[in-house]
CSV table of C-alpha atoms in Angstrom, one decimal:
chain,number,residue,atom,x,y,z
A,1,UNK,CA,-2.8,9.0,10.0
A,2,UNK,CA,0.6,8.3,9.0
A,3,UNK,CA,3.1,7.7,12.1
A,4,UNK,CA,6.1,8.5,9.8
A,5,UNK,CA,7.5,11.7,8.3
A,6,UNK,CA,9.7,11.6,4.9
A,7,UNK,CA,11.0,14.3,2.5
A,8,UNK,CA,8.5,14.8,-0.3
A,9,UNK,CA,11.3,14.0,-3.1
A,10,UNK,CA,15.4,12.9,-3.2
A,11,UNK,CA,17.4,13.0,-6.5
A,12,UNK,CA,20.1,10.2,-6.8
A,13,UNK,CA,22.6,9.6,-9.7
A,14,UNK,CA,22.8,6.0,-11.7
A,15,UNK,CA,24.8,3.7,-10.2
A,16,UNK,CA,25.4,5.6,-6.7
A,17,UNK,CA,23.7,4.5,-3.5
A,18,UNK,CA,20.1,6.3,-2.6
A,19,UNK,CA,19.6,6.5,1.0
A,20,UNK,CA,15.9,7.4,1.9
A,21,UNK,CA,15.3,8.7,5.6
A,22,UNK,CA,12.4,8.2,7.6
A,23,UNK,CA,11.4,9.6,11.0
A,24,UNK,CA,9.0,7.6,13.2
A,25,UNK,CA,10.0,8.8,16.7
A,26,UNK,CA,6.5,7.5,17.9
A,27,UNK,CA,7.0,4.0,17.2
A,28,UNK,CA,6.3,1.4,20.0
A,29,UNK,CA,8.1,-1.7,20.8
A,30,UNK,CA,5.7,-4.0,18.9
A,31,UNK,CA,5.8,-2.2,15.9
A,32,UNK,CA,7.8,-3.0,12.7
A,33,UNK,CA,9.3,-0.4,10.0
A,34,UNK,CA,8.1,-1.5,6.5
A,35,UNK,CA,9.1,0.1,3.4
A,36,UNK,CA,7.1,0.0,0.0
A,37,UNK,CA,7.7,1.6,-3.3
A,38,UNK,CA,5.2,2.6,-6.1
A,39,UNK,CA,6.7,2.5,-9.6
A,40,UNK,CA,4.3,4.9,-11.9
A,41,UNK,CA,0.9,3.4,-13.1
A,42,UNK,CA,1.6,0.4,-10.7
A,43,UNK,CA,0.6,-1.2,-7.2
A,44,UNK,CA,2.7,-0.6,-4.0
A,45,UNK,CA,5.2,-3.2,-4.2
A,46,UNK,CA,7.1,-4.5,-0.5
A,47,UNK,CA,10.7,-3.9,-0.4
A,48,UNK,CA,11.8,-4.9,3.1
A,49,UNK,CA,10.8,-4.7,6.9
A,50,UNK,CA,12.6,-4.7,10.4
A,51,UNK,CA,12.0,-4.7,14.1
A,52,UNK,CA,15.1,-3.1,15.6
A,53,UNK,CA,18.0,-5.1,13.9
A,54,UNK,CA,19.6,-3.8,10.1
A,55,UNK,CA,18.0,-6.1,7.5
A,56,UNK,CA,19.2,-6.5,3.9
A,57,UNK,CA,17.9,-8.2,1.3
A,58,UNK,CA,18.4,-8.5,-2.7
A,59,UNK,CA,16.5,-5.1,-3.2
A,60,UNK,CA,17.6,-3.0,-0.4
A,61,UNK,CA,19.3,-2.7,3.2
A,62,UNK,CA,17.3,-1.2,6.1
A,63,UNK,CA,19.3,0.5,8.9
A,64,UNK,CA,17.0,1.4,12.0
A,65,UNK,CA,18.6,3.7,14.3
A,66,UNK,CA,19.4,2.0,18.1
A,67,UNK,CA,16.4,4.0,19.5
A,68,UNK,CA,14.0,2.9,16.8
A,69,UNK,CA,13.0,6.4,16.1
A,70,UNK,CA,14.1,6.5,12.6
A,71,UNK,CA,15.2,4.9,9.9
A,72,UNK,CA,17.4,4.7,6.5
A,73,UNK,CA,16.4,2.5,3.3
A,74,UNK,CA,19.7,2.0,1.2
A,75,UNK,CA,19.5,1.3,-2.5
A,76,UNK,CA,23.0,0.6,-2.9
A,77,UNK,CA,23.3,0.8,-6.6
A,78,UNK,CA,20.2,3.0,-8.1
A,79,UNK,CA,18.8,2.5,-11.5
A,80,UNK,CA,16.8,4.3,-13.5
A,81,UNK,CA,13.9,1.7,-12.9
A,82,UNK,CA,14.2,2.3,-9.3
A,83,UNK,CA,12.5,5.8,-9.7
A,84,UNK,CA,9.6,5.3,-7.8
A,85,UNK,CA,7.7,6.8,-4.6
A,86,UNK,CA,8.9,5.3,-1.5
A,87,UNK,CA,6.9,5.0,1.4
A,88,UNK,CA,8.0,4.3,5.1
A,89,UNK,CA,5.2,2.5,7.1
A,90,UNK,CA,5.1,1.5,10.6
A,91,UNK,CA,3.2,-1.9,11.4
A,92,UNK,CA,2.0,-3.8,14.7
A,93,UNK,CA,4.2,-7.0,15.0
A,94,UNK,CA,1.2,-9.2,14.9
A,95,UNK,CA,-1.4,-9.8,12.3
A,96,UNK,CA,-4.8,-9.8,12.2
A,97,UNK,CA,-7.0,-7.1,13.6
A,98,UNK,CA,-8.0,-3.8,12.3
A,99,UNK,CA,-4.4,-2.3,14.0
A,100,UNK,CA,-3.0,-4.7,11.3
A,101,UNK,CA,-3.6,-1.9,8.6
A,102,UNK,CA,-0.9,-0.4,6.1
A,103,UNK,CA,-1.1,3.5,6.6
A,104,UNK,CA,0.4,5.2,4.0
A,105,UNK,CA,1.6,8.9,3.7
A,106,UNK,CA,2.6,10.8,0.8
A,107,UNK,CA,6.2,8.9,0.5
A,108,UNK,CA,9.2,10.5,-0.9
A,109,UNK,CA,9.7,10.3,-4.9
A,110,UNK,CA,12.9,9.2,-5.6
A,111,UNK,CA,13.9,10.2,-9.2
A,112,UNK,CA,17.3,8.5,-10.4
A,113,UNK,CA,19.2,10.7,-12.9
A,114,UNK,CA,21.3,9.3,-15.8
B,1,UNK,CA,3.2,-17.5,-7.7
B,2,UNK,CA,0.2,-15.7,-9.4
B,3,UNK,CA,-0.3,-12.4,-8.0
B,4,UNK,CA,-3.6,-10.3,-6.9
B,5,UNK,CA,-5.7,-9.8,-10.2
B,6,UNK,CA,-7.8,-7.0,-10.6
B,7,UNK,CA,-10.4,-5.7,-13.2
B,8,UNK,CA,-11.2,-4.0,-14.9
B,9,UNK,CA,-7.8,-2.0,-15.3
B,10,UNK,CA,-9.7,1.3,-16.4
B,11,UNK,CA,-13.3,2.2,-16.2
B,12,UNK,CA,-14.7,6.0,-17.2
B,13,UNK,CA,-18.7,6.1,-15.8
B,14,UNK,CA,-20.5,9.4,-15.9
B,15,UNK,CA,-21.5,10.8,-12.3
B,16,UNK,CA,-24.3,9.2,-10.3
B,17,UNK,CA,-23.5,5.9,-12.2
B,18,UNK,CA,-22.5,2.7,-10.7
B,19,UNK,CA,-19.5,0.6,-11.1
B,20,UNK,CA,-17.9,-2.8,-9.5
B,21,UNK,CA,-14.3,-3.7,-9.2
B,22,UNK,CA,-13.4,-7.2,-8.8
B,23,UNK,CA,-10.2,-8.6,-6.7
B,24,UNK,CA,-9.1,-12.2,-6.8
B,25,UNK,CA,-6.2,-12.6,-3.9
B,26,UNK,CA,-3.2,-14.7,-3.7
B,27,UNK,CA,-4.2,-18.2,-2.9
B,28,UNK,CA,-4.4,-18.8,0.6
B,29,UNK,CA,-4.2,-14.9,1.8
B,30,UNK,CA,-6.7,-14.5,4.4
B,31,UNK,CA,-6.6,-10.7,4.4
B,32,UNK,CA,-7.8,-8.5,1.6
B,33,UNK,CA,-7.5,-4.7,1.7
B,34,UNK,CA,-9.3,-2.4,-0.7
B,35,UNK,CA,-7.4,0.9,-0.9
B,36,UNK,CA,-8.1,4.4,-2.8
B,37,UNK,CA,-5.7,6.7,-4.2
B,38,UNK,CA,-6.5,10.0,-5.2
B,39,UNK,CA,-3.6,11.3,-7.8
B,40,UNK,CA,-0.8,12.8,-6.0
B,41,UNK,CA,-1.6,11.1,-2.7
B,42,UNK,CA,-0.6,7.8,-1.0
B,43,UNK,CA,-3.1,4.9,-1.0
B,44,UNK,CA,-5.9,5.1,1.8
B,45,UNK,CA,-7.5,2.0,3.0
B,46,UNK,CA,-11.2,1.9,2.6
B,47,UNK,CA,-11.8,-1.6,4.2
B,48,UNK,CA,-10.0,-4.7,5.7
B,49,UNK,CA,-11.4,-8.5,5.5
B,50,UNK,CA,-9.9,-11.4,7.3
B,51,UNK,CA,-11.3,-14.2,5.4
B,52,UNK,CA,-15.2,-13.1,4.8
B,53,UNK,CA,-15.4,-10.9,7.6
B,54,UNK,CA,-14.9,-7.3,7.9
B,55,UNK,CA,-12.0,-6.4,10.3
B,56,UNK,CA,-12.1,-2.4,9.4
B,57,UNK,CA,-14.3,-0.2,7.3
B,58,UNK,CA,-13.8,3.0,9.4
B,59,UNK,CA,-13.1,4.8,6.3
B,60,UNK,CA,-15.5,3.3,4.0
B,61,UNK,CA,-18.4,5.8,2.8
B,62,UNK,CA,-21.0,3.6,3.5
B,63,UNK,CA,-23.6,5.8,2.1
B,64,UNK,CA,-22.3,4.9,-1.6
B,65,UNK,CA,-19.5,2.5,-1.1
B,66,UNK,CA,-19.8,-1.7,-0.3
B,67,UNK,CA,-17.5,-4.3,-0.5
B,68,UNK,CA,-18.2,-7.9,0.1
B,69,UNK,CA,-16.0,-11.1,0.0
B,70,UNK,CA,-17.7,-14.3,-0.5
B,71,UNK,CA,-16.6,-17.4,0.9
B,72,UNK,CA,-13.2,-15.3,1.9
B,73,UNK,CA,-11.6,-15.5,-1.5
B,74,UNK,CA,-12.8,-13.1,-4.5
B,75,UNK,CA,-13.9,-9.4,-3.5
B,76,UNK,CA,-16.0,-6.6,-5.0
B,77,UNK,CA,-16.2,-3.1,-4.2
B,78,UNK,CA,-19.0,-1.3,-5.4
B,79,UNK,CA,-19.6,2.7,-6.0
B,80,UNK,CA,-23.2,3.6,-6.2
B,81,UNK,CA,-23.9,6.8,-7.2
B,82,UNK,CA,-20.7,7.8,-8.3
B,83,UNK,CA,-19.2,11.5,-7.7
B,84,UNK,CA,-16.8,13.2,-9.3
B,85,UNK,CA,-14.4,12.9,-6.1
B,86,UNK,CA,-14.3,9.3,-6.3
B,87,UNK,CA,-12.3,9.4,-9.6
B,88,UNK,CA,-9.0,7.6,-8.1
B,89,UNK,CA,-7.2,4.2,-8.6
B,90,UNK,CA,-8.6,1.9,-6.6
B,91,UNK,CA,-6.1,-0.8,-5.2
B,92,UNK,CA,-6.7,-4.5,-3.9
B,93,UNK,CA,-3.9,-6.2,-1.9
B,94,UNK,CA,-3.7,-9.4,0.0
B,95,UNK,CA,-1.6,-10.9,2.8
B,96,UNK,CA,-1.2,-14.2,5.1
B,97,UNK,CA,-2.1,-14.0,8.8
B,98,UNK,CA,0.6,-14.6,11.3
B,99,UNK,CA,3.6,-13.2,12.7
B,100,UNK,CA,6.2,-13.6,9.7
B,101,UNK,CA,6.0,-13.0,5.8
B,102,UNK,CA,2.9,-11.1,6.0
B,103,UNK,CA,3.8,-8.3,3.8
B,104,UNK,CA,0.9,-7.4,1.6
B,105,UNK,CA,0.9,-8.2,-2.4
B,106,UNK,CA,-0.7,-5.3,-4.3
B,107,UNK,CA,-3.0,-5.5,-7.6
B,108,UNK,CA,-2.2,-3.2,-10.4
B,109,UNK,CA,-5.3,-1.6,-9.6
B,110,UNK,CA,-8.3,0.0,-11.5
B,111,UNK,CA,-8.3,3.5,-12.7
B,112,UNK,CA,-11.4,4.9,-12.3
B,113,UNK,CA,-12.7,8.5,-14.3
B,114,UNK,CA,-16.1,10.0,-13.2
B,115,UNK,CA,-17.2,12.5,-15.4
């Protein structure tokens, strides 16, 4: 079972920031927070991941609370092409072994409106 | 770099027939995953390989599903016999092993329709 909770859907106006929340209150110290998104009819696409510090890359920013029980994915200037299902996933730090799987929940459907 | 390749892209079969899907992961990726995604749901892991060994197949319906990864590279997933509830998108993903840069890369998937 997924260890995260996300709202089922959100709307955002084109050009505005999209802030997608995720609760992961049972996260352990050796687990990362990963974000993937899935555009219609495509496979999931990696966005970003973090352990405890905030992270930023060319796609998004990830803000993790100090207690690590929740996080927010920020798309700074959403475009119509950002319309997708966004998945928040917790995953152990060390790869290999059966616990290094990506367990997807239902995610958040973000709709970017013109 | 080339991504994860899957074929076929679409497949329609009748129930009780058999079907096979093929996956070619990114070169050098030791870990390979097969996921099943039913419409409206998130992907569900069916099986995870590391090189050519099975790491996790706890959610694979072994009475009808089988998978292999020969020589630790390409992989095939087979369903025999298919049921109506097997209609789904089957996704293959691969990743490196380690503690850095191990995000999984997904193929476009094979959409299976069982009629």
